PDB file of C-alpha atoms in Angstrom:
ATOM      1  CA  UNK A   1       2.724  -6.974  -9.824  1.00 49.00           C
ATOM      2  CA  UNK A   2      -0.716  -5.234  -9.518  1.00 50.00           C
ATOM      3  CA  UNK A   3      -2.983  -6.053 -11.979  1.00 55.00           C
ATOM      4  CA  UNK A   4      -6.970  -5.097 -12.901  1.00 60.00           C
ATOM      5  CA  UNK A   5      -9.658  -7.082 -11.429  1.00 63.00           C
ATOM      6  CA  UNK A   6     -11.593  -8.574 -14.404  1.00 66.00           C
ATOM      7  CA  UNK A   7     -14.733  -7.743 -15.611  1.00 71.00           C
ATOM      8  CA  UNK A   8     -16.722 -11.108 -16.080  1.00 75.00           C
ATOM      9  CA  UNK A   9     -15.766 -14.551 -16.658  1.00 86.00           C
ATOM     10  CA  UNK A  10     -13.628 -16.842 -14.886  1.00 94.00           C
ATOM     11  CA  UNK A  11     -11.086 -15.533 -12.151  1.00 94.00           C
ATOM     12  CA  UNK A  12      -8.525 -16.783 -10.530  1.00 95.00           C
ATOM     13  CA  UNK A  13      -7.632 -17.255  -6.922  1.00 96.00           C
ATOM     14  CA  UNK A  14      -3.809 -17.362  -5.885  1.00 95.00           C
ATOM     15  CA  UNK A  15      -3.377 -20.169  -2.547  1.00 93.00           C
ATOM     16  CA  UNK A  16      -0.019 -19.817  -0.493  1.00 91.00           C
ATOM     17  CA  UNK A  17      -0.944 -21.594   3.042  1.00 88.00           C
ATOM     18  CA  UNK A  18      -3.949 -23.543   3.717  1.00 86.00           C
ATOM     19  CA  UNK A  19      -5.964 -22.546   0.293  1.00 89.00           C
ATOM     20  CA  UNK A  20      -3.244 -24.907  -0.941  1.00 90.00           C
ATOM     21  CA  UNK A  21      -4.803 -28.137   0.854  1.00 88.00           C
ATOM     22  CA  UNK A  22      -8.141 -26.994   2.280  1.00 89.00           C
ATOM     23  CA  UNK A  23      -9.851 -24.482  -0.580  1.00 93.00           C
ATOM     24  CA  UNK A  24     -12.826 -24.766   0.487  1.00 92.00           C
ATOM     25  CA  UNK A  25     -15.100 -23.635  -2.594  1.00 95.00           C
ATOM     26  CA  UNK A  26     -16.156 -25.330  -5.895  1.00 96.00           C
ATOM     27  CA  UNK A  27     -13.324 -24.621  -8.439  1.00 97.00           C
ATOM     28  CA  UNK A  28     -12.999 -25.628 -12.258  1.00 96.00           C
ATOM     29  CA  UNK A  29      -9.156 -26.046 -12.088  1.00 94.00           C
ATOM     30  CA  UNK A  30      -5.742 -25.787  -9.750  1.00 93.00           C
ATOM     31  CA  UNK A  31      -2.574 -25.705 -11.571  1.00 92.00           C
ATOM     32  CA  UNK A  32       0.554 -24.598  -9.792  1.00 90.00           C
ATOM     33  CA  UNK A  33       1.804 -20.934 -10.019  1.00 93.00           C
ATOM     34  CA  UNK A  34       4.368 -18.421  -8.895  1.00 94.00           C
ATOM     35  CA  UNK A  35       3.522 -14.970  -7.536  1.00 95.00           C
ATOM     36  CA  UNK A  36       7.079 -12.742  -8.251  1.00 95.00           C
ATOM     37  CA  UNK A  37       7.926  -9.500  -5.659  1.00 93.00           C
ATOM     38  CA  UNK A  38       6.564 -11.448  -2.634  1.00 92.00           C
ATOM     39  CA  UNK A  39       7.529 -14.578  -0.603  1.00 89.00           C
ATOM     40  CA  UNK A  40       5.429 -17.194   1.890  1.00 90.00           C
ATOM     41  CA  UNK A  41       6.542 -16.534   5.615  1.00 90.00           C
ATOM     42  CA  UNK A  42       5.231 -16.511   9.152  1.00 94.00           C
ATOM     43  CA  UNK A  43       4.833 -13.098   9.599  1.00 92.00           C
ATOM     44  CA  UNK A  44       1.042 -12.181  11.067  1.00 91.00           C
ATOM     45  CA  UNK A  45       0.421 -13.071  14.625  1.00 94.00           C
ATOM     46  CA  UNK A  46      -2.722 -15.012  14.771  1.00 92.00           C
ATOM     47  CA  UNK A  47      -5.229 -14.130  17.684  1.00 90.00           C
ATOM     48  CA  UNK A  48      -8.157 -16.263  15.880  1.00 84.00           C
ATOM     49  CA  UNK A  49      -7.483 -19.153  13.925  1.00 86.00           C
ATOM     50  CA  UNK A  50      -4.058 -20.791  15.533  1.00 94.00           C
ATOM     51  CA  UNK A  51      -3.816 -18.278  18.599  1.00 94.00           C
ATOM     52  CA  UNK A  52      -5.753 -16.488  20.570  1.00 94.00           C
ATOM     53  CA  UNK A  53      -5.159 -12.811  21.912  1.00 93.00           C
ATOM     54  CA  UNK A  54      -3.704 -13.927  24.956  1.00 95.00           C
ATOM     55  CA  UNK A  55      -1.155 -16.481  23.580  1.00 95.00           C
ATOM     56  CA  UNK A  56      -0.731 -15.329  19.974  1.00 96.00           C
ATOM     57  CA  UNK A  57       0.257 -17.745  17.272  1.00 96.00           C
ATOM     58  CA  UNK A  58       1.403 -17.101  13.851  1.00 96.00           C
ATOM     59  CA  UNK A  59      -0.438 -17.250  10.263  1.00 93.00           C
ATOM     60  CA  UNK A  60       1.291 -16.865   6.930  1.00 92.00           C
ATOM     61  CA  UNK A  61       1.572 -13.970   5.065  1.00 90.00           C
ATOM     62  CA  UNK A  62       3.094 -12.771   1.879  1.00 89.00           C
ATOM     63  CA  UNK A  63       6.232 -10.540   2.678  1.00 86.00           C
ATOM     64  CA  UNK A  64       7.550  -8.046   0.293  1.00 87.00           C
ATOM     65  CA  UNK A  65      10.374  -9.637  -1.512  1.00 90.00           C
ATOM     66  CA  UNK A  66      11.406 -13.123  -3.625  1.00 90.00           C
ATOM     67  CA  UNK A  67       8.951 -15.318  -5.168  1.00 92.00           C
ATOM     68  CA  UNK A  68       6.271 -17.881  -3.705  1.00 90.00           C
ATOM     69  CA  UNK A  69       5.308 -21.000  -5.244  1.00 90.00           C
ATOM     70  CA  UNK A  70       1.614 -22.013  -4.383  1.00 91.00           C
ATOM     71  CA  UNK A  71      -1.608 -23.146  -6.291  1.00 92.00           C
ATOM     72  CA  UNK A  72      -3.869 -21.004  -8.353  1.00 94.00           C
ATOM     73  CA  UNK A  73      -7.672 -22.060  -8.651  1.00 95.00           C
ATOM     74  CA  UNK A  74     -10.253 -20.836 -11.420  1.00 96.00           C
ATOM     75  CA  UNK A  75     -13.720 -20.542 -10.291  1.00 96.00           C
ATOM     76  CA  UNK A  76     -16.631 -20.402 -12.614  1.00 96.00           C
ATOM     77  CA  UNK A  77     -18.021 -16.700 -13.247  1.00 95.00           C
ATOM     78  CA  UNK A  78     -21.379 -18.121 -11.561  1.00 95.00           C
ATOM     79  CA  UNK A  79     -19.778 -19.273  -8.189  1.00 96.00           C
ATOM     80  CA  UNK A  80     -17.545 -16.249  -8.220  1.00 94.00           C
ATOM     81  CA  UNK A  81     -19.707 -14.224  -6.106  1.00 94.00           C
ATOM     82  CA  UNK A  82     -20.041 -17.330  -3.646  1.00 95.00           C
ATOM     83  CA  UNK A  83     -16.751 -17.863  -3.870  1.00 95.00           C
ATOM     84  CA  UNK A  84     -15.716 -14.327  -2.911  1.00 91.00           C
ATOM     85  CA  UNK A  85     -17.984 -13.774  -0.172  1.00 92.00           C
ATOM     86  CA  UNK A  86     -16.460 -17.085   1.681  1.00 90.00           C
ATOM     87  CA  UNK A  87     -12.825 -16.086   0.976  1.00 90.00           C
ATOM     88  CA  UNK A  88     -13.374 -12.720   2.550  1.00 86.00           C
ATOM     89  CA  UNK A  89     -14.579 -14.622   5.625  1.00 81.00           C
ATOM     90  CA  UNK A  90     -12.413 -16.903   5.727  1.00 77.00           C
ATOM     91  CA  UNK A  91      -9.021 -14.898   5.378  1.00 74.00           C
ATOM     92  CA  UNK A  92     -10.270 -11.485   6.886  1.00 67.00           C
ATOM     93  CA  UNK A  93     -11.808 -12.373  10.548  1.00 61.00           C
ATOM     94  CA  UNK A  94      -9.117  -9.265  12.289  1.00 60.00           C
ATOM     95  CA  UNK A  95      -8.559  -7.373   8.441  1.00 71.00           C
ATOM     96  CA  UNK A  96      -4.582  -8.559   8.242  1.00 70.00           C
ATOM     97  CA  UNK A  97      -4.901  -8.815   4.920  1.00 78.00           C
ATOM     98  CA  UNK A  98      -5.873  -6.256   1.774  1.00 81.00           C
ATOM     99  CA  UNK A  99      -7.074  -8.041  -1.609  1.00 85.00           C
ATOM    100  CA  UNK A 100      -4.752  -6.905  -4.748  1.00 87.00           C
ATOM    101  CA  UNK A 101      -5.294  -8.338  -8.366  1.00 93.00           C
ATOM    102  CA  UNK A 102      -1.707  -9.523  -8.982  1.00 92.00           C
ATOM    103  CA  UNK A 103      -0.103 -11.116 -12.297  1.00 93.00           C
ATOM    104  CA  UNK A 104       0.333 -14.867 -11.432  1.00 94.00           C
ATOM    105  CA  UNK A 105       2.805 -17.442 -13.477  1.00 94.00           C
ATOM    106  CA  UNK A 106       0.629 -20.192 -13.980  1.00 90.00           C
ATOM    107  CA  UNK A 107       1.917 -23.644 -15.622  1.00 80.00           C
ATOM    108  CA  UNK A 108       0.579 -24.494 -18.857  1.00 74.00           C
ATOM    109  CA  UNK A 109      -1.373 -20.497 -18.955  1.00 73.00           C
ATOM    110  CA  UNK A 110       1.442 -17.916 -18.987  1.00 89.00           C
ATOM    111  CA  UNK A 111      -0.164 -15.158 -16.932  1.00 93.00           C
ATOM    112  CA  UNK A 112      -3.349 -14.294 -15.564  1.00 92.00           C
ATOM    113  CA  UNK A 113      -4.527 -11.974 -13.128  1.00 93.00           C
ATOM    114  CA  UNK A 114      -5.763 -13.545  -9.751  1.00 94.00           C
ATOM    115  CA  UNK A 115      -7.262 -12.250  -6.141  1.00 92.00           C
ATOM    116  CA  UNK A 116      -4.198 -12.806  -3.883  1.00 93.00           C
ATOM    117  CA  UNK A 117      -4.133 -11.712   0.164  1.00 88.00           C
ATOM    118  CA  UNK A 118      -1.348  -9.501   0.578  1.00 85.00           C
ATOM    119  CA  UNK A 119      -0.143  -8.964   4.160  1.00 81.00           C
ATOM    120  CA  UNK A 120      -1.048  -5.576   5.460  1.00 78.00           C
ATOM    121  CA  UNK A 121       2.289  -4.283   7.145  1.00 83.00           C
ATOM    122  CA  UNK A 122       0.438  -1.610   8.609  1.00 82.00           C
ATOM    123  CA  UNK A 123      -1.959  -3.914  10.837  1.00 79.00           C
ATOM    124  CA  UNK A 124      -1.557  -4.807  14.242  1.00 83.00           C
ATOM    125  CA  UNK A 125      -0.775  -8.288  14.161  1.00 87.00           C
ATOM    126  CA  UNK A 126       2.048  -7.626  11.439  1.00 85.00           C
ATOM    127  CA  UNK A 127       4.943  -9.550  12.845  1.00 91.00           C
ATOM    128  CA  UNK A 128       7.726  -8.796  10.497  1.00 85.00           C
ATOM    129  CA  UNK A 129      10.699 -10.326   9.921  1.00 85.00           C
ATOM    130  CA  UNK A 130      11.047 -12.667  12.984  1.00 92.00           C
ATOM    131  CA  UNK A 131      14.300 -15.244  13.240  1.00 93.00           C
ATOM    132  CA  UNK A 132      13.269 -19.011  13.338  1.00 93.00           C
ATOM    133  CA  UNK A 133      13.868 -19.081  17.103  1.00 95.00           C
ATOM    134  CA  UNK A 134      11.112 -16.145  17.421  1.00 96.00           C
ATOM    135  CA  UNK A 135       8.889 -17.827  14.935  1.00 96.00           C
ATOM    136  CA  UNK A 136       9.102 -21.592  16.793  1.00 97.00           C
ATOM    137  CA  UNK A 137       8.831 -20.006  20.308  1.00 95.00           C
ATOM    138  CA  UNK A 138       5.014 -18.191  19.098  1.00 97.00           C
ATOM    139  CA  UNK A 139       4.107 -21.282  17.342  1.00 97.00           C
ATOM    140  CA  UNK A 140       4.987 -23.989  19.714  1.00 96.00           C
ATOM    141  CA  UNK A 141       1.978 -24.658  21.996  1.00 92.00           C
ATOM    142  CA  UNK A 142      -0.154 -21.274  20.567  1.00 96.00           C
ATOM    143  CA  UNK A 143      -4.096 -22.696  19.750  1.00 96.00           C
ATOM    144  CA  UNK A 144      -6.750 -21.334  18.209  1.00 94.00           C
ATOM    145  CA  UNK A 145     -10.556 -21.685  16.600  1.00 92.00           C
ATOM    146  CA  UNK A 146      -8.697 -24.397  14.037  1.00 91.00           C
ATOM    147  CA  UNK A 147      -6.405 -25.941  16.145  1.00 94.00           C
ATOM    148  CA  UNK A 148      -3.235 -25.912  17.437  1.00 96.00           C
ATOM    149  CA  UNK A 149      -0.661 -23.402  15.327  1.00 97.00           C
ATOM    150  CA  UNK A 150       1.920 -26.455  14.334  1.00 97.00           C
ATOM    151  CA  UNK A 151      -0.646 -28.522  12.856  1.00 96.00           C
ATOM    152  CA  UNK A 152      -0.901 -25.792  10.590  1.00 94.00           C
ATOM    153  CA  UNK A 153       2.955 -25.887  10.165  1.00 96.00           C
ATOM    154  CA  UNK A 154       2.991 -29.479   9.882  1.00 95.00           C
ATOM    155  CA  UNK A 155       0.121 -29.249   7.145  1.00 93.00           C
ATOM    156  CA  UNK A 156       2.058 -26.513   5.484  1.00 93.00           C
ATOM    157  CA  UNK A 157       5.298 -28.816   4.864  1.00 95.00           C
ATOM    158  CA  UNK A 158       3.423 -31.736   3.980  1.00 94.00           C
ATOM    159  CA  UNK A 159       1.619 -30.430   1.289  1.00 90.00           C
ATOM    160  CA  UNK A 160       4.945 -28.734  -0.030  1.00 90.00           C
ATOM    161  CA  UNK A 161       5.997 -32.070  -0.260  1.00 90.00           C
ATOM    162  CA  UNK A 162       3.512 -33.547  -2.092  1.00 88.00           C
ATOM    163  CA  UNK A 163       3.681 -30.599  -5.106  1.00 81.00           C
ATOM    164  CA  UNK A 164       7.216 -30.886  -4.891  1.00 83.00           C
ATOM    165  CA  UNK A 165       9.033 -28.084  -2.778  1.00 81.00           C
ATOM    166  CA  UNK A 166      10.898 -28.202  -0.066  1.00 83.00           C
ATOM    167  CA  UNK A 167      11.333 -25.466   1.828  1.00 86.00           C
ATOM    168  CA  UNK A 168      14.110 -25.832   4.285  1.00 89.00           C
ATOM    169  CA  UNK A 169      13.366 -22.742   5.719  1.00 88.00           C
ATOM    170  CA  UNK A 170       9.988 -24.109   7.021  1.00 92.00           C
ATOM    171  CA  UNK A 171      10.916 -27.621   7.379  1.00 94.00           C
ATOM    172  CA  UNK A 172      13.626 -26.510   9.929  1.00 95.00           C
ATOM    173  CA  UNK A 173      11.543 -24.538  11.652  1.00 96.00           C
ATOM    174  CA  UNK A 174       8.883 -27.657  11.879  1.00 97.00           C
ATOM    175  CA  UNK A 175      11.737 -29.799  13.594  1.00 97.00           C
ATOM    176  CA  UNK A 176      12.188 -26.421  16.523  1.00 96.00           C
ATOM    177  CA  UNK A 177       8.983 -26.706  17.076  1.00 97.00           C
ATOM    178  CA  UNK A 178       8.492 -30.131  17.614  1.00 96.00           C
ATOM    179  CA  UNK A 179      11.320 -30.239  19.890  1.00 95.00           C
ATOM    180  CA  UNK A 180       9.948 -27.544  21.532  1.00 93.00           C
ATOM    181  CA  UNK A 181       6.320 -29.209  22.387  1.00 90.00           C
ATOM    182  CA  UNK A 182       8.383 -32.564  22.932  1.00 86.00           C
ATOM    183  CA  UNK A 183      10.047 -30.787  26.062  1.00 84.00           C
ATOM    184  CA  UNK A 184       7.345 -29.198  27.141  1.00 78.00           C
ATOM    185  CA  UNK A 185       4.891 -32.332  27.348  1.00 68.00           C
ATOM    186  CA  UNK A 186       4.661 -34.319  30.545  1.00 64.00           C
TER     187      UNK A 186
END
């Protein structure tokens, strides 16, 4: 899975959450791509973006294990050092994550090496492997800096939608949650 950072020219940037709808930086193309040994799951609490410290949330994460369909993007060797200096704000505001080169399936490209976020089991707001029920019952009502945590669910399942997937897995957990804030609404 690990792979060499490359030395010049275009690179690639591997999208598994909300670099799949909301990049965020100039990019040249986005083609759809597969990222083998880990798998997309709600597994970092989130005390910034969807939570705060007091009322965590949850973020996704790549866990060890499976395969994750997301969205690979190429940025220009010019706007790479633009482009890398906003990702590493963007995705490391508490450090949950460590940046690995990793091979990446791309359609129509075979495969290429790419800057994907791994989650760092050794951090803090790890969460692990968490049933549904734990995963709806942090994510129902949690709010952070971007909102509340199940419009980021709800965005999440959307956009697997539209490219294709469905992930029952995540789709059943939307419906918890929803019930969830439905009860819980005056």
């Amino acid at each position: 899975m690990a792979s060499e950072q490359p030395q010049g020219g275009d690179r690639w940037v591997f999208g598994y959450g909300s670099l799949m709808w909301r990049p965020g930086f100039p990019f040249i193309d986005r083609r759809t791509a597969v990222l083998h040994g880990r798998r997309r799951a709600f597994c970092i609490y989130s005390v910034h973006h969807r939570g705060t410290y007091e009322r965590p949330g949850l973020v996704l994460g790549l866990a060890p294990g499976g395969s994750v369909r997301g969205v690979a993007y190429r940025i220009a060797e010019a706007a790479w050092p633009e482009v890398y200096a906003y990702l590493r704000e963007r995705e490391q505001p508490t450090e949950t994550y460590f940046e690995a080169w990793s091979k990446l399936r791309i359609d129509g490209d075979g495969e290429v090496p790419a800057l994907v976020f791994l989650s760092d089991r050794a951090h803090g707001q790890w969460a692990g492997a968490l049933t549904l029920e734990q995963q709806a019952e942090l994510i129902a009502g949690a709010r952070g800096l971007s909102g509340p945590n199940i419009d980021y669910l709800r965005d999440l399942v959307g956009h697997l939608r539209e490219d294709g997937v469905r992930d029952h897995a995540m789709e059943a957990l939307l419906k918890m949650v929803e019930a969830r804030e439905l009860k819980s609404s005056p």
